[in-house]
Coordinates of C-alpha atoms and ligand atoms in Angstrom, one line a residue:
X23 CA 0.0 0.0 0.0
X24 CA 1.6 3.3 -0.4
X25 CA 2.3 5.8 1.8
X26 CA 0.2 9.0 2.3
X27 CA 1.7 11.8 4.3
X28 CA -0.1 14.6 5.2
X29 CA 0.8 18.2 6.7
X30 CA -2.0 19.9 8.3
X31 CA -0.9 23.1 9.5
X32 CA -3.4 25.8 11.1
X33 CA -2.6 29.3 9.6
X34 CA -3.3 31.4 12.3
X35 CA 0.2 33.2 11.7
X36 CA 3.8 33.0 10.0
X37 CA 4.8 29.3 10.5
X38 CA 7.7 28.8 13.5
X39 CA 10.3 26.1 13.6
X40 CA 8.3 23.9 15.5
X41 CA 5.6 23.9 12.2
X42 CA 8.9 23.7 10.2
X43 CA 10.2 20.5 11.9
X44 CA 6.1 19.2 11.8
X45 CA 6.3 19.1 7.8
X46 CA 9.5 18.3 7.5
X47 CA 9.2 15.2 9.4
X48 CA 6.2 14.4 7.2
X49 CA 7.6 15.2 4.3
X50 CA 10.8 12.7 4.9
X51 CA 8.6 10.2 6.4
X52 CA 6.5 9.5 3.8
X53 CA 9.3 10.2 0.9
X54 CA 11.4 7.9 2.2
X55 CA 9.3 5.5 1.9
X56 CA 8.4 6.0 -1.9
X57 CA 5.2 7.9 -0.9
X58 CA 2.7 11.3 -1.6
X59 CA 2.4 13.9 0.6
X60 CA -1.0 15.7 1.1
X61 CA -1.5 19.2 2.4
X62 CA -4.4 20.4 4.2
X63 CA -4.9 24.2 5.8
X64 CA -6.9 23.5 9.2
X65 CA -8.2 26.5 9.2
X66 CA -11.8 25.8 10.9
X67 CA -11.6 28.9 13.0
X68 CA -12.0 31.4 10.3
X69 CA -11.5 34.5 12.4
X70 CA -7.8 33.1 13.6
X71 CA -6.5 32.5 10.2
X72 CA -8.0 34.5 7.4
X73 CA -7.1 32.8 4.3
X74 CA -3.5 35.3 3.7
X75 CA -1.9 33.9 6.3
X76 CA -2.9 30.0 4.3
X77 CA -1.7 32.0 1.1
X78 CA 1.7 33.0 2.9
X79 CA 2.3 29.7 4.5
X80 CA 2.3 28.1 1.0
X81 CA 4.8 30.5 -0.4
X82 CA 7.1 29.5 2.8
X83 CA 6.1 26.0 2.2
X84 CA 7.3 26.3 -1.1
X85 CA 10.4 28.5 0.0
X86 CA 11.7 25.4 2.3
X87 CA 11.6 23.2 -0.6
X88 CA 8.8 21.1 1.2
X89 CA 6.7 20.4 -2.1
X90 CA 3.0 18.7 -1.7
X91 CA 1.6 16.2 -4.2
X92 CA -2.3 17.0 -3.5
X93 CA -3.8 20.2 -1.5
X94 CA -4.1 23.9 -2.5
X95 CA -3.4 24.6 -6.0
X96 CA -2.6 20.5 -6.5
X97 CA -6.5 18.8 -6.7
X98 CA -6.5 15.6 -7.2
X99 CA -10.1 14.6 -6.4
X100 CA -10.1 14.8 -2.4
X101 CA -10.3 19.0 -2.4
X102 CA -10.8 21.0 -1.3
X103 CA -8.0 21.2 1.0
X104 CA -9.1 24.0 3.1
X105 CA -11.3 22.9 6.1
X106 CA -13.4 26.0 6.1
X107 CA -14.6 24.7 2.7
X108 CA -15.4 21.0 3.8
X109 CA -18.4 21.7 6.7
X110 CA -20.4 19.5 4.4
X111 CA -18.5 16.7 5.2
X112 CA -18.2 17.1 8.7
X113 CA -22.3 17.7 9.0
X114 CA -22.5 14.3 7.3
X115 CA -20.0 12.5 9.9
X116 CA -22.3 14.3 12.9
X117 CA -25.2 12.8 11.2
X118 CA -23.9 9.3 11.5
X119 CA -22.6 9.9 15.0
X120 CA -26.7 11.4 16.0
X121 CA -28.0 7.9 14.5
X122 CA -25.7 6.0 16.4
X123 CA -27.8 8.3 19.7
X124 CA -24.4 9.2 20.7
X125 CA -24.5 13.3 20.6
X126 CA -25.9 15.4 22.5
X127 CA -26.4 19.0 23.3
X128 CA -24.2 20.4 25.8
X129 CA -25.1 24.2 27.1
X130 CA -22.0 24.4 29.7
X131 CA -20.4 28.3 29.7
X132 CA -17.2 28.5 29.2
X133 CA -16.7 30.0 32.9
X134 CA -18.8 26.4 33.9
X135 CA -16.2 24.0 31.6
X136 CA -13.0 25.6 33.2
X137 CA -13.8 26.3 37.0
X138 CA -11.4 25.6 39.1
X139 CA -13.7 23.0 41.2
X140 CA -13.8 21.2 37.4
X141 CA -11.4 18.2 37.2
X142 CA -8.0 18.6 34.7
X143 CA -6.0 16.4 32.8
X144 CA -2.2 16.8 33.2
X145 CA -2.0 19.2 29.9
X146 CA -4.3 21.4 31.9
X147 CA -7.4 20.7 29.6
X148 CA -10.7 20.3 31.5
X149 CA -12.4 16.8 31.6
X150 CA -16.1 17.3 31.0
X151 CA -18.0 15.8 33.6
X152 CA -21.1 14.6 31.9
X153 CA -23.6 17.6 33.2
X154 CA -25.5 17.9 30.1
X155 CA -25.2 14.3 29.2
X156 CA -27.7 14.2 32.2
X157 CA -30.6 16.9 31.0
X158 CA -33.7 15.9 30.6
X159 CA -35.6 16.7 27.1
X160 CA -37.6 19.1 29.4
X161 CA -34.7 20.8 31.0
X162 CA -33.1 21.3 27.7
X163 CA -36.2 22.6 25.9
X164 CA -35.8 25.6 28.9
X165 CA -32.2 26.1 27.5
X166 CA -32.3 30.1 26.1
X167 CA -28.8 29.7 24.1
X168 CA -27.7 27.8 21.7
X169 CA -25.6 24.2 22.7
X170 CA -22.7 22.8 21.9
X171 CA -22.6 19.2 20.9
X172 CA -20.7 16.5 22.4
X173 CA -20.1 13.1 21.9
X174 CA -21.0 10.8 25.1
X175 CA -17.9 8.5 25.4
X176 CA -17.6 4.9 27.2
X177 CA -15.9 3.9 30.5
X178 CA -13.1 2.2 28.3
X179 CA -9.7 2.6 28.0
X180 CA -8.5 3.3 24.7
X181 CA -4.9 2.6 23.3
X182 CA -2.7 2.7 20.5
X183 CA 1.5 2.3 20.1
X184 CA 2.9 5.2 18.7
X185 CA 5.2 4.7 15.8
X186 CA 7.7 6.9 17.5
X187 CA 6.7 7.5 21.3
X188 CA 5.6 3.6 22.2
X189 CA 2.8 2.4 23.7
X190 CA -0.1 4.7 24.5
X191 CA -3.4 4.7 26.5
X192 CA -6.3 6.6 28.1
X193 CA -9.6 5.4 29.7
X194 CA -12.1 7.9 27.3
X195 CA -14.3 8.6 30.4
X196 CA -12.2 9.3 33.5
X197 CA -9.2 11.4 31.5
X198 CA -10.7 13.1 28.7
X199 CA -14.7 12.8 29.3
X200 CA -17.6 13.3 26.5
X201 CA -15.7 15.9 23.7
X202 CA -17.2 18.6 21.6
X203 CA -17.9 17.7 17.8
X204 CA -19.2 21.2 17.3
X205 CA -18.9 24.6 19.1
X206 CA -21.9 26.6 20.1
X207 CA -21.0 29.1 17.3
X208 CA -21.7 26.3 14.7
X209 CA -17.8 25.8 13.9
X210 CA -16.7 22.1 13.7
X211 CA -14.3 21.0 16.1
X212 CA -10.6 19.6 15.4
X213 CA -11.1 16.0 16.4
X214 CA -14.3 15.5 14.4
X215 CA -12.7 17.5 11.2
X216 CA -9.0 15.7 11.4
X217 CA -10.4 12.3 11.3
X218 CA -13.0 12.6 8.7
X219 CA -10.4 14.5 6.2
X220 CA -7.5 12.2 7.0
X221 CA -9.8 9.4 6.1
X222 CA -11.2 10.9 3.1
X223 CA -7.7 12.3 2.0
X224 CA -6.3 8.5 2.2
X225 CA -3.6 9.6 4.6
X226 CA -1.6 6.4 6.0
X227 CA 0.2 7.9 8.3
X228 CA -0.4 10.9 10.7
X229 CA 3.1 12.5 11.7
X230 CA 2.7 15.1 14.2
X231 CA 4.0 17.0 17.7
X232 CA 3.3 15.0 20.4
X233 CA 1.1 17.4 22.1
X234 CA -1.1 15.7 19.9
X235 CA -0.4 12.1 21.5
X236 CA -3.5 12.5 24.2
X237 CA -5.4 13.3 21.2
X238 CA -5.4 10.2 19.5
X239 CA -7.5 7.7 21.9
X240 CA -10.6 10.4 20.7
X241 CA -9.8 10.1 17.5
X242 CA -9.1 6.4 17.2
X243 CA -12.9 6.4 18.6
X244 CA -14.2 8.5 15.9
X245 CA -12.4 6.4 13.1
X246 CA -14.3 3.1 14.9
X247 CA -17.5 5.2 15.4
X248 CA -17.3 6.2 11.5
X249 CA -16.5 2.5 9.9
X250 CA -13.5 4.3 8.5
X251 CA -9.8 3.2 8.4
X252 CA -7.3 4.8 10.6
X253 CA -3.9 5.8 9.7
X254 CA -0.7 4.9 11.5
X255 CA 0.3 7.4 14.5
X256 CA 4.1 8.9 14.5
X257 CA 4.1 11.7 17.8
X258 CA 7.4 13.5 17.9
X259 CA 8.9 15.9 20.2
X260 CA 8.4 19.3 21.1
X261 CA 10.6 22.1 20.1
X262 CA 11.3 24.7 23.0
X263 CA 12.5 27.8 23.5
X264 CA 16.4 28.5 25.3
X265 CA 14.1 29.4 28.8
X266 CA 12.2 25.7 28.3
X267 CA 9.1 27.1 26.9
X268 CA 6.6 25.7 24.2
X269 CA 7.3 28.0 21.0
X270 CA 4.4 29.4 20.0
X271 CA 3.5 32.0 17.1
X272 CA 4.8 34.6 19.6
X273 CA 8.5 33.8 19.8
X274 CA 9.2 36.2 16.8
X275 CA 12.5 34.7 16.6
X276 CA 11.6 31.4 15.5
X277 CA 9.4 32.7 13.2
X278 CA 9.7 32.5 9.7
X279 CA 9.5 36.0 8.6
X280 CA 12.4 36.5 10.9
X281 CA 14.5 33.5 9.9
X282 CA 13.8 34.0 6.0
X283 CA 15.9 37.8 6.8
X284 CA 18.6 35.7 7.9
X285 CA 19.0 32.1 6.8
X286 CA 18.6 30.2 3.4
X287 CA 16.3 27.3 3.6
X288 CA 18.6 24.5 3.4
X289 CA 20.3 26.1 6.6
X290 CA 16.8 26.7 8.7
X291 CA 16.4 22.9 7.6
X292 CA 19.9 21.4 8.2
X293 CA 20.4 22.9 11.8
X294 CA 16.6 22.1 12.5
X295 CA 17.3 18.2 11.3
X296 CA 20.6 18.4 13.7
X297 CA 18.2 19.2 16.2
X298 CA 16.0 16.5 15.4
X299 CA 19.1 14.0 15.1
X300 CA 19.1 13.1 11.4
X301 CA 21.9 15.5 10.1
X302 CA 25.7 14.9 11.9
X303 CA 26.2 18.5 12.4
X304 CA 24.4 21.7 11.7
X305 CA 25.3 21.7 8.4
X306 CA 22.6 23.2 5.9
X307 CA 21.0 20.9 3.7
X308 CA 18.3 21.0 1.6
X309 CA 15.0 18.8 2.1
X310 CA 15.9 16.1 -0.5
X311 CA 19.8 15.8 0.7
X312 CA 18.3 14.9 4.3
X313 CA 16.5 12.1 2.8
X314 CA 19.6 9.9 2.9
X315 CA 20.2 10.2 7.0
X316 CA 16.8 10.3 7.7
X317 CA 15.6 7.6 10.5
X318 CA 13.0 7.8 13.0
X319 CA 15.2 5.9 15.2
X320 CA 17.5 9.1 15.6
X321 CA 14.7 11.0 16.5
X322 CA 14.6 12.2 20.4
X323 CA 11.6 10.8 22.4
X324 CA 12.3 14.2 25.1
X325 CA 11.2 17.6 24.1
X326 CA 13.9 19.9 22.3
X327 CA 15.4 22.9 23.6
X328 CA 16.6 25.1 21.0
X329 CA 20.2 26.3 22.2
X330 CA 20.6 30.2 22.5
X331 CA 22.3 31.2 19.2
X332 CA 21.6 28.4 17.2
X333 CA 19.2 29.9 14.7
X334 CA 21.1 32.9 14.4
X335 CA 22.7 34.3 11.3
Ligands
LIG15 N1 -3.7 21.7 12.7 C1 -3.0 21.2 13.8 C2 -1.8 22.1 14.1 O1 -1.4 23.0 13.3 C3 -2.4 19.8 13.5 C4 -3.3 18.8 13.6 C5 -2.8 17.4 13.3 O2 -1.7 17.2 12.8 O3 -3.6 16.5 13.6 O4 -1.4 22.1 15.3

């Protein structure tokens, strides 16, 4: 069977290393292995990434030498490739899920979801205790704003191994709890939308940051829920900042518009690939050359803390 990559970036600025590193390691995963890669812009919250960001994060895309075979500009019969434009499919999925009487309407503020008194899993995210799973059809026909919807989830533990991090798993009730499938504002959430288009996109194999790994019980749900097939997992580690932070779209220095002033792309991707442990030094390299080195097995398991300096010019 061949390989289907995928990079599914969320424009809601100028991509940093940490994106960098995301499709690279996608890219060489799946090119390595004689395979395609698909792009897809996960840009579901419209008002966070207004499609010139999506149109400037395929020119940088294309800067860093990290080409797509389908997505944006390259349709090859699973477009579009921008989630904004594929609600239809995600309505369809929600459908399935309501026959299946697992959804339901959830009416929780957001003050309610994240009190303190409200239990947390270790990545600070709020479990959802179940209070509108309990409503009545009365009770919610007194409801004056519009739900969210959930899906109600069993008391089962869930578990996958990681191509990269090992073994996996979470009991779906007692660490994560019933999850939204659709925001009270009518947008779609991530899990629903990232299973149903990897699926429809034939993606084999999910390569992603491995703040993603306590994701992937919900979604392997979703995929059984749906009849569809899931792909293989590959969870990698963070990037981090000099002080140990998580980079984020604020750390102007590892952002691209701020690299490009300074560094070609074949040295953003060789000292990034020294980081990952797949180029022997920091020497710059393009996309293609790293091909030859490339192994998972080099790969750190612990996050990555970018040293002071390394990115400069
Ligand atoms: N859109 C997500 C992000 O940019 C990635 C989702 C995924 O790879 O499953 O963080």
């Amino acid at each position: 069977m061949e390989t289907v990559g995928r990079f599914a970036p969320s424009p809601s600025g100028r991509i940093h290393l940490g994106n960098i590193l995301c499709c690279l390691l996608a890219w060489l995963s799946a090119r390595q292995k004689g395979g395609k890669v698909v792009l897809r812009i996960e840009d579901l919250d419209t008002a966070r990434c207004p499609r010139r960001y999506a149109e400037i994060m395929l020119e940088d895309l294309r800067w860093l030498g990290l080409d797509w075979d389908e997505g944006p500009e390259a349709d090859s019969g699973s477009g579009p490739y921008y989630q904004s434009e594929r609600t239809a499919l995600y309505e369809a999925a929600l459908e399935k899920l309501r026959d299946k009487g697992l959804v339901y309407p959830c009416f929780c503020t957001r003050a309610e979801l994240h009190a303190a008194s409200a239990p947390h899993r270790s990545d600070g995210q709020a479990i959802y205790t179940g209070t509108c799973r309990r409503l009545t059809e009365a009770e919610r026909a007194e409801k004056r704003r519009p739900p969210a919807l959930r899906l109600a989830v069993p008391d089962e533990d869930w578990g996958f191994t990681d191509g990269h991090m090992g073994p996996y798993r979470e009991n779906l009730a007692r660490d994560c709890g019933d999850f939204l499938l659709r925001r009270s504002d009518g947008m779609f959430a991530y899990q629903l939308a990232v299973v149903v288009d990897d699926a429809a996109m034939g993606v084999t194999e999910v390569v992603r940051g491995s703040d993603l790994l306590s994701s992937t019980p919900r979604q392997l749900y979703l995929y059984r829920l749906l009849g569809l097939k899931a792909p293989e997992f590959i969870h990698f580690p963070l990037l981090l900042s000099a002080d140990g932070r998580r980079l984020s779209k604020r750390d102007a220095d590892a952002g691209l518009e701020d690299l490009r002033g300074k560094l070609t792309s074949e040295e953003i991707l060789g000292r990034l690939a020294f980081l990952g442990g797949f180029n022997p030094s920091a020497e710059a390299k393009s996309a293609k050359a790293l091909l030859a080195d490339f192994d998972w097995a080099r790969v750190p398991r612990e996050d990555i803390r970018i040293p002071e300096g390394l990115f400069g010019r």
